[in-house]
CSV table of C-alpha atoms in Angstrom, one decimal:
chain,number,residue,atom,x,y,z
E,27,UNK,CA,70.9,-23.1,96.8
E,28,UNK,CA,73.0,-22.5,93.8
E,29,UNK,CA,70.3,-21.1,91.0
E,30,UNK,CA,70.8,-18.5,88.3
E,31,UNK,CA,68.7,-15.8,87.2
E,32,UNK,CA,66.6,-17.6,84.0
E,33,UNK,CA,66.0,-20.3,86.4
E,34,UNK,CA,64.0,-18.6,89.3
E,35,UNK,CA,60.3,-18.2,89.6
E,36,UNK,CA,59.0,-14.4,89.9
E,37,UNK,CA,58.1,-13.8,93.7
E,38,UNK,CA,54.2,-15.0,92.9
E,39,UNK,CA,54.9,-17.9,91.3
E,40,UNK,CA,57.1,-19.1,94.2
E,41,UNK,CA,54.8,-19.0,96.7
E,42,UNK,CA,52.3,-20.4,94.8
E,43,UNK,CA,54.7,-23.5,93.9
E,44,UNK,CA,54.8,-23.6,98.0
E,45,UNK,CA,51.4,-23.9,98.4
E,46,UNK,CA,50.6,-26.0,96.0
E,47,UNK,CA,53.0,-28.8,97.2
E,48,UNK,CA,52.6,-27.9,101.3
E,49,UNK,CA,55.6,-30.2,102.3
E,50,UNK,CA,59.5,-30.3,102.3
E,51,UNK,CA,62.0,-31.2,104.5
E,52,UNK,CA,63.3,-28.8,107.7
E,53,UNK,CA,67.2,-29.1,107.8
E,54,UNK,CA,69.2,-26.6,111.0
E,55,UNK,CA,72.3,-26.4,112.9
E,56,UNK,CA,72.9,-26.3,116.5
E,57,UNK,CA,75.3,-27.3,118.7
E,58,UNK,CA,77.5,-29.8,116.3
E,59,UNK,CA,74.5,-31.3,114.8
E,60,UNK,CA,72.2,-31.4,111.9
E,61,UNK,CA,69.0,-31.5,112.2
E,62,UNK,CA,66.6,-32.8,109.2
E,63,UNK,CA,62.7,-33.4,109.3
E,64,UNK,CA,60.1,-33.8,106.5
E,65,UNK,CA,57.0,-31.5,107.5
E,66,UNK,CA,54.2,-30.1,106.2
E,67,UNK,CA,54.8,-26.6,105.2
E,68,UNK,CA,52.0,-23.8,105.3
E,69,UNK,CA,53.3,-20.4,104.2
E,70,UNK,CA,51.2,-17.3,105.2
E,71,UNK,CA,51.2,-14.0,105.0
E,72,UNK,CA,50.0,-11.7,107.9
E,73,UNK,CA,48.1,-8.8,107.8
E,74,UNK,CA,51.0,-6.8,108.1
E,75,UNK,CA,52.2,-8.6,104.8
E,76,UNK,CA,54.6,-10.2,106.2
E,77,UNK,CA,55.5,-13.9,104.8
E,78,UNK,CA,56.0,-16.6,107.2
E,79,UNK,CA,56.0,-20.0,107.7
E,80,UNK,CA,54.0,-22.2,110.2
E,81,UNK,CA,54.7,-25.8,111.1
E,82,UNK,CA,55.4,-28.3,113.7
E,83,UNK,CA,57.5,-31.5,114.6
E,84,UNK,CA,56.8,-34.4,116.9
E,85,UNK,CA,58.1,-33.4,120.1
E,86,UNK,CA,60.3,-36.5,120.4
E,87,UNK,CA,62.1,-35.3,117.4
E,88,UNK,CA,65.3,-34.0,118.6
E,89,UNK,CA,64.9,-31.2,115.9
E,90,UNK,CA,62.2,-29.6,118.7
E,91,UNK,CA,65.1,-28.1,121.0
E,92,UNK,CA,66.6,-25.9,118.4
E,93,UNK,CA,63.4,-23.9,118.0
E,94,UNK,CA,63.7,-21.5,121.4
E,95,UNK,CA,67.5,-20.8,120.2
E,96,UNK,CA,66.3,-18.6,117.4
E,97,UNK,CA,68.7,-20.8,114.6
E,98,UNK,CA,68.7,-20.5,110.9
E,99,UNK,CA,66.9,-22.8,108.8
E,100,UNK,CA,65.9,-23.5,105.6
E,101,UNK,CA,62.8,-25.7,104.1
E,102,UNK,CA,63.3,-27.4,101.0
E,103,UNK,CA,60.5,-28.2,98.5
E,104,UNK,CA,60.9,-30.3,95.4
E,105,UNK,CA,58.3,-30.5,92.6
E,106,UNK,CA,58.4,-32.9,89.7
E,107,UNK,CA,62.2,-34.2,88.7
E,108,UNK,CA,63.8,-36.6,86.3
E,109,UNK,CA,66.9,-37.6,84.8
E,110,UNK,CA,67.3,-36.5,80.4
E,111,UNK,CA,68.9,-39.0,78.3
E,112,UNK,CA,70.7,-37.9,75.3
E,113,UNK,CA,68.1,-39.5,73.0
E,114,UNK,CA,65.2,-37.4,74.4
E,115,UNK,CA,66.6,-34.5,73.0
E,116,UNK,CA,66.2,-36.4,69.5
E,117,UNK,CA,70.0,-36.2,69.2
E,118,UNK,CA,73.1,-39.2,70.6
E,119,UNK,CA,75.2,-35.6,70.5
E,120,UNK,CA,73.8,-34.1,73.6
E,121,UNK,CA,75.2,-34.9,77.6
E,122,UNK,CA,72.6,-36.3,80.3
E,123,UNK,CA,71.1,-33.8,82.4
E,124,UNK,CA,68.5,-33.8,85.4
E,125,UNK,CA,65.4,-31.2,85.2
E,126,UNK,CA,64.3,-30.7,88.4
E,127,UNK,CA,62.1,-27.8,90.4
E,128,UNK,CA,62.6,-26.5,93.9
E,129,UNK,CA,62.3,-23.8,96.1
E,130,UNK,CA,64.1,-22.9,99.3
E,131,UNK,CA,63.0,-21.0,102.2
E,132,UNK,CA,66.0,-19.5,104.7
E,133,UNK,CA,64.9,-17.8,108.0
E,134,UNK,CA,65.1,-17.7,111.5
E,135,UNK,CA,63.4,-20.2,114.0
E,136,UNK,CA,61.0,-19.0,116.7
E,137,UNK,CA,59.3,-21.4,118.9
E,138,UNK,CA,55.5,-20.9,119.0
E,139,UNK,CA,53.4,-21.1,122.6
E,140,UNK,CA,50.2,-23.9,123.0
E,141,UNK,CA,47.7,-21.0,121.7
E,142,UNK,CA,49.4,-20.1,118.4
E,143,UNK,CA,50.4,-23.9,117.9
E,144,UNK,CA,47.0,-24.8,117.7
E,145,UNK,CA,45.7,-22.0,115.9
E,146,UNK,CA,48.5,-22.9,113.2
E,147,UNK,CA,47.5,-26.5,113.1
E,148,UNK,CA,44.0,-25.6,112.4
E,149,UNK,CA,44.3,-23.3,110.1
E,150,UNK,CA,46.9,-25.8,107.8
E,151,UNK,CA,44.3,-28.8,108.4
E,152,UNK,CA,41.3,-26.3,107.3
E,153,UNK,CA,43.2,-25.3,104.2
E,154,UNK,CA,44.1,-29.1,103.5
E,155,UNK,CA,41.0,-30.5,104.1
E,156,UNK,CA,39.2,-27.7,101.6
E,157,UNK,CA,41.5,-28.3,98.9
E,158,UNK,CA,41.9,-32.2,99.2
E,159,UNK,CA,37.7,-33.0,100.1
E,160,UNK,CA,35.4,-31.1,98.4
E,161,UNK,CA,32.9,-29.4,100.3
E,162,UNK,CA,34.9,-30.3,103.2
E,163,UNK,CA,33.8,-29.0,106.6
E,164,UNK,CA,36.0,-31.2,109.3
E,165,UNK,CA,37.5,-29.4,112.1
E,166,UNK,CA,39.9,-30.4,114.8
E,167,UNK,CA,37.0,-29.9,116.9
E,168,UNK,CA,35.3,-33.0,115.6
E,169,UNK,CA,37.8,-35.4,117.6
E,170,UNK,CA,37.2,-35.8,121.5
E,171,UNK,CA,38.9,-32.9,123.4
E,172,UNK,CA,40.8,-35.4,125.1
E,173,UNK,CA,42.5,-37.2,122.1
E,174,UNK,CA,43.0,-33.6,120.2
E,175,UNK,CA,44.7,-32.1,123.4
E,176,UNK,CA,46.7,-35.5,124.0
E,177,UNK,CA,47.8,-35.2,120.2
E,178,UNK,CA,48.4,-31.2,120.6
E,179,UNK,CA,51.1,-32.3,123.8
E,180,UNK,CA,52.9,-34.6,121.4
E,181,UNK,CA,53.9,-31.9,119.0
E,182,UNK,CA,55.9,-28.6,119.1
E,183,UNK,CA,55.0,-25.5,116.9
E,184,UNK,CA,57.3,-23.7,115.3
E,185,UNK,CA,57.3,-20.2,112.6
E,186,UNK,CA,60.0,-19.3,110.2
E,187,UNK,CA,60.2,-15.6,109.9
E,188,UNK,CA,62.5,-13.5,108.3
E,189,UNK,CA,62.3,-15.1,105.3
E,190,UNK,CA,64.0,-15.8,101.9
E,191,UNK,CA,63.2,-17.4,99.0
E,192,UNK,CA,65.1,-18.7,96.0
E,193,UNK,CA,63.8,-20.8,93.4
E,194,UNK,CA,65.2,-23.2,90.9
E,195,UNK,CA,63.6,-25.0,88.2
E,196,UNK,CA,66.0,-26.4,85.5
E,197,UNK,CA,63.6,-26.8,82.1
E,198,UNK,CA,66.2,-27.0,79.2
E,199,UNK,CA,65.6,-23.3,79.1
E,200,UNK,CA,67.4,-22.2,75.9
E,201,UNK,CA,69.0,-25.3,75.1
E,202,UNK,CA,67.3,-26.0,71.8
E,203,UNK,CA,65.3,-29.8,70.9
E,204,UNK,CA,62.3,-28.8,73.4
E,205,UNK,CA,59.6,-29.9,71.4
E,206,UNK,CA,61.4,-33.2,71.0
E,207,UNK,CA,62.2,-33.5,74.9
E,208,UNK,CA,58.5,-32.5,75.6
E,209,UNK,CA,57.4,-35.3,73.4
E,210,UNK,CA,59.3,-38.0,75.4
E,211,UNK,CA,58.2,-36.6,78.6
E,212,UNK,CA,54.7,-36.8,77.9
E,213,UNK,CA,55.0,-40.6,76.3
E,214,UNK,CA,56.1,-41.2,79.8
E,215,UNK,CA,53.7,-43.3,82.0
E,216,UNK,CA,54.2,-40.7,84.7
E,217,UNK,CA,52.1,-37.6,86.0
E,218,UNK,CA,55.1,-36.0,87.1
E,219,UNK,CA,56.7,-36.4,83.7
E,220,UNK,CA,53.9,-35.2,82.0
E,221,UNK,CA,53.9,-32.0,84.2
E,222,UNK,CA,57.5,-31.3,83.0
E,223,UNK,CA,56.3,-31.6,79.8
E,224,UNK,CA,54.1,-28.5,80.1
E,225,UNK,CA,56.9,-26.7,82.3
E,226,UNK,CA,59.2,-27.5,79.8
E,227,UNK,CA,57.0,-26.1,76.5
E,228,UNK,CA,56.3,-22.9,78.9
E,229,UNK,CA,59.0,-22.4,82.2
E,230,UNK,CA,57.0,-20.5,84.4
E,231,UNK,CA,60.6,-18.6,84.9
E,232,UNK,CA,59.4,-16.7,81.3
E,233,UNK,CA,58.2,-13.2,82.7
E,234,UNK,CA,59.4,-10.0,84.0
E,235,UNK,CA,62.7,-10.3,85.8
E,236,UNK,CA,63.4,-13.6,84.7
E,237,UNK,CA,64.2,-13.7,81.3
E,238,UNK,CA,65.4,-17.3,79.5
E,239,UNK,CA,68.8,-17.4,78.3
């Protein structure tokens, strides 16, 4: 991903972006074919502080096959986007643009046996489930053993490893009429727009290493 140095997120930042949103899309190569899946997306670090990323496809999805080849791959994940007319700048004088936030992850495929695909899936659906219900408690375990083992067959398991990560997030950083362009997006009948907004009046790309031009 094309990005430039005012436009990335310090390290933290980008892994929290990550696991805030917890779903991109999967693209790969292999033998004279692309491969593209949306997925959820649960990156970890283990205790070795290494960062990975867990996941898993339908195993009807084609994509399954390229994970015991050891292929490249990268995970895309967007955040909030929309196209800037001229006016929302408070000027006719100024050209379009698109703000837009994302993050890539590049690595290496490695195909993940029964015992660590389950302990994955748990693990995502106990982190979900905490953050999404409050007070949560659900488990895997609460579904028959026969219908969690039937759904466990029908999915493959997968980890990125070797990873890196490159951040983009376009915020009119330095281009001049913010407060007007943070104005617009927040008269917006839109979440999304009105999270811009306060990207936009603070990029979280301000901070050490990633200075705004």
């Amino acid at each position: 991903m094309y990005t430039k140095e005012q436009f990335s997120l310090p390290p933290s930042a980008v892994r929290d972006f990550v696991r805030a949103r917890s779903f991109g899309v999967l693209a790969t190569y292999h033998a004279g074919e692309v491969f593209t899946s949306p997925l959820p997306v649960d990156l970890r670090e283990s205790a070795d502080g290494e960062l990975f990323v867990a996941g898993h496809v339908a195993r009807a999805n084609g994509m399954s096959a390229v994970f015991e080849t050891g292929a490249p791959a990268t995970i895309t994940v967007l955040g909030p986007d929309t196209y800037i007319p001229a006016e929302w700048f408070g000027t006719r004088s100024r050209i379009p643009t698109w703000l837009y936030c994302a993050v890539e992850i590049s690595g290496r495929l490695e195909l993940s046996d029964d015992v660590r695909k389950r302990a994955d899936v748990e693990l995502l659906i106990d982190r979900l489930q905490k953050r999404t219900v409050e007070g949560s408690t659900w488990t895997l375990d609460e579904i028959p053993a026969d219908l969690s083992g039937e759904y466990l067959k029908h999915i493959v398991g997968f980890r990125l490893r070797d990873l890196r990560l490159t951040s983009c997030f376009r915020l009119n950083q330095g281009k001049g009429g913010t407060e007007n362009l943070a104005t617009a997006l927040r008269d917006a009948d839109a979440d999304a727009l009105r999270e811009l907004a306060r990207m936009v009046l603070a990029p979280p790309t301000e901070g050490p290493g990633c200075p705004v031009s």
